[in-house]
C-alpha positions as a Markdown table, in Angstrom:
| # | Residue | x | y | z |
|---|---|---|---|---|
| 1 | Unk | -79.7 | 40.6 | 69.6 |
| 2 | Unk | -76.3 | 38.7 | 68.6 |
| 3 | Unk | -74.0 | 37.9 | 71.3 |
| 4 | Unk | -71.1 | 39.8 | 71.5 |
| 5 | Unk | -68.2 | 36.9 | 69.9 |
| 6 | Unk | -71.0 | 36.3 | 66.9 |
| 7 | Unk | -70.7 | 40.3 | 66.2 |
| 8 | Unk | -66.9 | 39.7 | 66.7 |
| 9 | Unk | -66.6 | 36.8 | 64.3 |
| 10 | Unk | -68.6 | 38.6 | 61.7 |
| 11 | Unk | -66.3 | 41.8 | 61.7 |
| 12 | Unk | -63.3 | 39.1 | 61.9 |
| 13 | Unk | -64.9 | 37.1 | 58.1 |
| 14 | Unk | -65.8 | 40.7 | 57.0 |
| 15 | Unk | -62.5 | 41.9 | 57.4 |
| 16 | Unk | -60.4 | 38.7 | 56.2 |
| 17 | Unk | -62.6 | 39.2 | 52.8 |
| 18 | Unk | -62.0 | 43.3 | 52.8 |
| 19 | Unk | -57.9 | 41.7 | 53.4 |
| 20 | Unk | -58.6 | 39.8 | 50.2 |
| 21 | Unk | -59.4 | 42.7 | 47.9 |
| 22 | Unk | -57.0 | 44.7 | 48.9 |
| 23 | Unk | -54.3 | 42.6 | 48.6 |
| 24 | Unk | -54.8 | 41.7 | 45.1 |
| 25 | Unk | -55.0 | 46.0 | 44.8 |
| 26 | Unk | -52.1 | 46.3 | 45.8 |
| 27 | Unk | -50.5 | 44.1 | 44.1 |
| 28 | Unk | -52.1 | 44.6 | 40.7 |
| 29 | Unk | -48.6 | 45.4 | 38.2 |
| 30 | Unk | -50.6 | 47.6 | 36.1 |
| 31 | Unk | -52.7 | 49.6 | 38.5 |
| 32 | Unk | -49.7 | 51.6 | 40.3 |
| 33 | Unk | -49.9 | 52.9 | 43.6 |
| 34 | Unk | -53.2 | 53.0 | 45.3 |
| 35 | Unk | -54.9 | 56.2 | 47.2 |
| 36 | Unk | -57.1 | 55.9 | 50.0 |
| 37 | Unk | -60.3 | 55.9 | 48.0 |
| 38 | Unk | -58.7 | 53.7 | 45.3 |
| 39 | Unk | -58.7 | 51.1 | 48.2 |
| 40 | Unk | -61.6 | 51.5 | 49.3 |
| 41 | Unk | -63.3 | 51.1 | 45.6 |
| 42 | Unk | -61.0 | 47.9 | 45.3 |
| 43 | Unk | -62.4 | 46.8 | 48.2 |
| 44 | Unk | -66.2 | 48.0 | 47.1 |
| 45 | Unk | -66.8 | 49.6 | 50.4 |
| 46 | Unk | -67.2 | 53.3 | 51.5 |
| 47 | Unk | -64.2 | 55.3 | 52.9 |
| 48 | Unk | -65.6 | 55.3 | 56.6 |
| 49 | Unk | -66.0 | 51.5 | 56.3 |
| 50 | Unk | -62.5 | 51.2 | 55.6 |
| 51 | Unk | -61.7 | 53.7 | 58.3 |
| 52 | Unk | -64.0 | 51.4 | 60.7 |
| 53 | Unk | -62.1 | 48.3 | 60.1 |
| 54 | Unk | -58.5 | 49.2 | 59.3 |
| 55 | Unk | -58.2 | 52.8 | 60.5 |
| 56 | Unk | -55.7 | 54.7 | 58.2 |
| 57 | Unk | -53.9 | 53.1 | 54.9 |
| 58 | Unk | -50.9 | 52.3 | 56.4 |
| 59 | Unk | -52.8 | 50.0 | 58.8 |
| 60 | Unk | -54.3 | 48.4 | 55.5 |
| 61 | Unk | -50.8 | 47.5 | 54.2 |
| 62 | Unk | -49.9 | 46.4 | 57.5 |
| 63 | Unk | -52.8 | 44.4 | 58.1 |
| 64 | Unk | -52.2 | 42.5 | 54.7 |
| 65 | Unk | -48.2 | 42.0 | 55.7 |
| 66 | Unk | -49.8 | 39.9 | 58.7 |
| 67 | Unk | -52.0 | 38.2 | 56.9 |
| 68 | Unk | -49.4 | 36.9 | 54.5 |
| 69 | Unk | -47.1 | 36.1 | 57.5 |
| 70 | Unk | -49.9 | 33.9 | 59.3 |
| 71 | Unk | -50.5 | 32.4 | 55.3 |
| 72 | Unk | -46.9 | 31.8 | 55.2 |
| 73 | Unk | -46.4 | 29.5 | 58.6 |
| 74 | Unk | -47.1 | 26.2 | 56.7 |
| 75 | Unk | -44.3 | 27.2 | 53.4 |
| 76 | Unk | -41.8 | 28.9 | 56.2 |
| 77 | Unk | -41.9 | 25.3 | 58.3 |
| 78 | Unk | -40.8 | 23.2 | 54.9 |
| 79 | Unk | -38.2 | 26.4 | 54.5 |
| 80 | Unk | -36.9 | 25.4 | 57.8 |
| 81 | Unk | -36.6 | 21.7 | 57.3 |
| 82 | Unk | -33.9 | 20.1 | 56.0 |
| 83 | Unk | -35.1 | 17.4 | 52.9 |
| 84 | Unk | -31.9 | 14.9 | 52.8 |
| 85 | Unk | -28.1 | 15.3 | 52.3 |
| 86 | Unk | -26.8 | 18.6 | 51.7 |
| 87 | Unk | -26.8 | 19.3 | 48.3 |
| 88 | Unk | -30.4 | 18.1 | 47.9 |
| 89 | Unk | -31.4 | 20.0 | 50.4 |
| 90 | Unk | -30.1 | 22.9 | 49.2 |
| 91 | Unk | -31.5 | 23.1 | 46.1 |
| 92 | Unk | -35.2 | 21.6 | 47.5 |
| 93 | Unk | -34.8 | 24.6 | 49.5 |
| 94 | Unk | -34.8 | 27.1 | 46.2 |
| 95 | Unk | -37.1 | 24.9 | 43.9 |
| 96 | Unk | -39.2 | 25.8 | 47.4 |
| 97 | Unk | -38.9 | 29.3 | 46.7 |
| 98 | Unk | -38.8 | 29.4 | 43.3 |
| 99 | Unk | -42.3 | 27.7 | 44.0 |
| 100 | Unk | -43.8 | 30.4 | 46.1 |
| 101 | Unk | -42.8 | 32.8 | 43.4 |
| 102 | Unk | -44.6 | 30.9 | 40.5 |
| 103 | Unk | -47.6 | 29.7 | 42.1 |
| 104 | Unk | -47.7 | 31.3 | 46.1 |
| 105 | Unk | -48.2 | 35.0 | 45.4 |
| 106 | Unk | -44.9 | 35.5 | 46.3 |
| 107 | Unk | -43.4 | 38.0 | 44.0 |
| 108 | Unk | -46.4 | 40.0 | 44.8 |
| 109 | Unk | -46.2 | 40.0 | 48.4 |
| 110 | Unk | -42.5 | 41.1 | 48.0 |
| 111 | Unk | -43.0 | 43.3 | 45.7 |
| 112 | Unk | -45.5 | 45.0 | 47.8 |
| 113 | Unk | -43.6 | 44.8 | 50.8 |
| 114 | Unk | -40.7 | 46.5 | 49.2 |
| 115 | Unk | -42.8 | 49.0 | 47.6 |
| 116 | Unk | -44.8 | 50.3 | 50.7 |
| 117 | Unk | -42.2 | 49.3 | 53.2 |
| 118 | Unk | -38.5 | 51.4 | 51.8 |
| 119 | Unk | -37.6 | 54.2 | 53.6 |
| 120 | Unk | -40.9 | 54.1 | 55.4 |
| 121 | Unk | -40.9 | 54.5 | 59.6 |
| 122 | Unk | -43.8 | 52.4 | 60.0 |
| 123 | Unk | -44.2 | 49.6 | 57.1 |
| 124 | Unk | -40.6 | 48.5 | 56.7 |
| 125 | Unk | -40.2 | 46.9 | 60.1 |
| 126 | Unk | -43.6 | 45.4 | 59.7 |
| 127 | Unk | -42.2 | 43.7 | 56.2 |
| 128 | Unk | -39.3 | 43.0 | 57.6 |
| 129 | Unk | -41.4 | 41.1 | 61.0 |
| 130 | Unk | -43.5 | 39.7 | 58.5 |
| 131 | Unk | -41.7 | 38.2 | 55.4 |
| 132 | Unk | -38.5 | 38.9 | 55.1 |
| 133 | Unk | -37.0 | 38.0 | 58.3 |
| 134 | Unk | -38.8 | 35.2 | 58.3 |
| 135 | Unk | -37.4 | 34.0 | 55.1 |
| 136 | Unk | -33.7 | 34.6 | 56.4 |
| 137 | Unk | -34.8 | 32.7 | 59.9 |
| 138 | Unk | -36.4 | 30.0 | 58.1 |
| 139 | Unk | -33.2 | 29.3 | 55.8 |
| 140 | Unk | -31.1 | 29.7 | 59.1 |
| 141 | Unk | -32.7 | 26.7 | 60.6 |
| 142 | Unk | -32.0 | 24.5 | 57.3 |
| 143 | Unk | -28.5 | 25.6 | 57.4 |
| 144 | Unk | -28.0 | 25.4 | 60.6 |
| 145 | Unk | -29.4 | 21.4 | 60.8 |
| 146 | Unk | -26.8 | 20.9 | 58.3 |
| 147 | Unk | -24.3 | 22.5 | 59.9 |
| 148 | Unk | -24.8 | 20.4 | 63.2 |
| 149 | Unk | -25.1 | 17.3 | 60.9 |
| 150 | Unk | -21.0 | 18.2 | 59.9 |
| 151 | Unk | -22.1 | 18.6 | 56.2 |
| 152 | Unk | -21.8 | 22.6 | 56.1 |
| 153 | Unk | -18.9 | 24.9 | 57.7 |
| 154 | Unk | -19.5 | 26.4 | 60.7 |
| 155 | Unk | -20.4 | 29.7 | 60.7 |
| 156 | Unk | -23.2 | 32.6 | 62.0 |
| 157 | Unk | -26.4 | 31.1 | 59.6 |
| 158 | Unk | -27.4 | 34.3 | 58.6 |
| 159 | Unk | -24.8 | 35.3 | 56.2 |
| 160 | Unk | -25.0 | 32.3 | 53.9 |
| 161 | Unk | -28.5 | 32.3 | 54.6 |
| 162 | Unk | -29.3 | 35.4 | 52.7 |
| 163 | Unk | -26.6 | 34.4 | 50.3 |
| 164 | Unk | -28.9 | 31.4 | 49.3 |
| 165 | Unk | -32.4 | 33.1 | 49.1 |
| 166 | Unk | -31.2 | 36.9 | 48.1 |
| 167 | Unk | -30.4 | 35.8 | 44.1 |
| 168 | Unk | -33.0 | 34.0 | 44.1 |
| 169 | Unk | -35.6 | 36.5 | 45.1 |
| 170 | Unk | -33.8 | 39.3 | 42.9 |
| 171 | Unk | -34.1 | 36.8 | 40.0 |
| 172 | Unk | -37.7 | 36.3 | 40.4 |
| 173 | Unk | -38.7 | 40.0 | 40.7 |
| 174 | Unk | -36.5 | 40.7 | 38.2 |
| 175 | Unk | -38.5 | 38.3 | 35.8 |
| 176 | Unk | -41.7 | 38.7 | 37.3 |
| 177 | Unk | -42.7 | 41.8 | 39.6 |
| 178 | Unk | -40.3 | 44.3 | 37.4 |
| 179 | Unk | -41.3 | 42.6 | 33.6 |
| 180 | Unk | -37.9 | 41.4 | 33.3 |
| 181 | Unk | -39.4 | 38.2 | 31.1 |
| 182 | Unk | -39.8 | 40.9 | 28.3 |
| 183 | Unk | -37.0 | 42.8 | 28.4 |
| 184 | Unk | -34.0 | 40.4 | 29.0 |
| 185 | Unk | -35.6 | 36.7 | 29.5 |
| 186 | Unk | -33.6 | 34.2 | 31.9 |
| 187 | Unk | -33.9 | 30.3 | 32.4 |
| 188 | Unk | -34.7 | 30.0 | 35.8 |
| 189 | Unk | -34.6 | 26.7 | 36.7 |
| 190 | Unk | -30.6 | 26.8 | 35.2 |
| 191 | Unk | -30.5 | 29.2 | 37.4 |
| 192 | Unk | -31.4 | 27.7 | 40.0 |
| 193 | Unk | -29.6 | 24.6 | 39.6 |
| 194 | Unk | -26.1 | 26.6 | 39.2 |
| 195 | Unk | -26.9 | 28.4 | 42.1 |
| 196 | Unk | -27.4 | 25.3 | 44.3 |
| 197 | Unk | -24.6 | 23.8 | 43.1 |
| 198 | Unk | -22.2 | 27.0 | 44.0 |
| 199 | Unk | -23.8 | 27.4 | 47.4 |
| 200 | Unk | -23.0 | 23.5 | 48.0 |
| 201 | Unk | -19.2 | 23.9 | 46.4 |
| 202 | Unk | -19.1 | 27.4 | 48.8 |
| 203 | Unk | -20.2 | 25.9 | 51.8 |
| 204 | Unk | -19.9 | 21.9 | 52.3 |
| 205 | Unk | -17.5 | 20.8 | 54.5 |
| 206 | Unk | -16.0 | 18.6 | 51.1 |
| 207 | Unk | -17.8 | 15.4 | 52.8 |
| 208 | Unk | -20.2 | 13.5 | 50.3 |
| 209 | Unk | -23.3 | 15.7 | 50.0 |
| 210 | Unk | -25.2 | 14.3 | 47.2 |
């Protein structure tokens, strides 16, 4: 007989694998929105398996929103941290994001989030717990470093702070997540570049911050 933290740790792999699947279900562009059973098939396990280890659907989505939170700790601490002077922080702070967008699964765990989280009780606080207040809080902390260093105005973090990461994200979705790329094509890292240099011109304190 196994011991009882060996069955434990075996439920824990099985269901960080199941977590794996499912995610990239639900994230799938092409595949829509997913059923019950459709999960289960994604994850190529019964529907009282999935029942056994998740419980209902909603627990599956929430399940993967923590997941991508604990992922996240590591990307959200370089967020956080300011990287030189002002302006260079600023935009290594969006060439950050832009990177978790391009090669972090980020448009897909937004677009997820979004998707199973709007107008929903349940799911939109536990996106909003688990990535996008995070986001704002970790670009908070930058800003607010910056502020304290006399480089930025003083003000409440959180309005600039989604100032700086809300164009960006919109951008990326826009391109990615909702097939903007095909339709109307942008130049992101322009974009990116002019948006830095606004936020800086918006909020320096007119000291040297290049």
């Amino acid at each position: 007989m196994r011991k009882r933290g060996t069955r434990n740790l075996a439920h824990a792999e099985r269901r960080a694998v199941l977590i794996e699947r499912l995610r990239a279900r639900l994230g799938d562009r092409e595949a829509g929105l997913a059923s019950w059973r459709e999960l289960a098939s994604a994850a190529e396990v019964s529907l009282s398996t999935l029942t056994h280890y998740f419980g209902r659907r909603d627990d599956v989505v929430r399940a993967i929103m923590e997941d991508d939170f604990q992922r996240g700790a590591e990307p959200l601490a370089t967020m956080a941290q300011p990287s030189g002077p002002f302006a260079q922080s600023i935009a290594d702070a969006l060439r950050h994001m832009a990177d978790g967008f391009r090669y972090g699964g980020l448009g897909a765990m937004f677009a997820t989030g979004l998707i199973e989280g709007l107008r929903h009780p349940g799911l939109g606080p536990a996106f909003l717990d688990n990535a996008l207040e995070p986001t704002i809080v970790a670009a908070e902390v930058r800003l607010a470093a910056h502020m304290a260093a006399g480089e930025m105005r003083k003000v409440d973090p959180r309005g600039p702070a989604i100032a700086l990461i809300a164009p960006v994200l919109l951008a990326f979705l826009h391109q990615g997540e909702l097939g903007g790329a095909e339709r109307r094509p942008m130049e992101l890292d322009t974009f990116l570049a002019e948006h830095a240099e606004a936020f800086v011109r918006a909020w320096s304190c007119g000291r040297e911050t290049s």
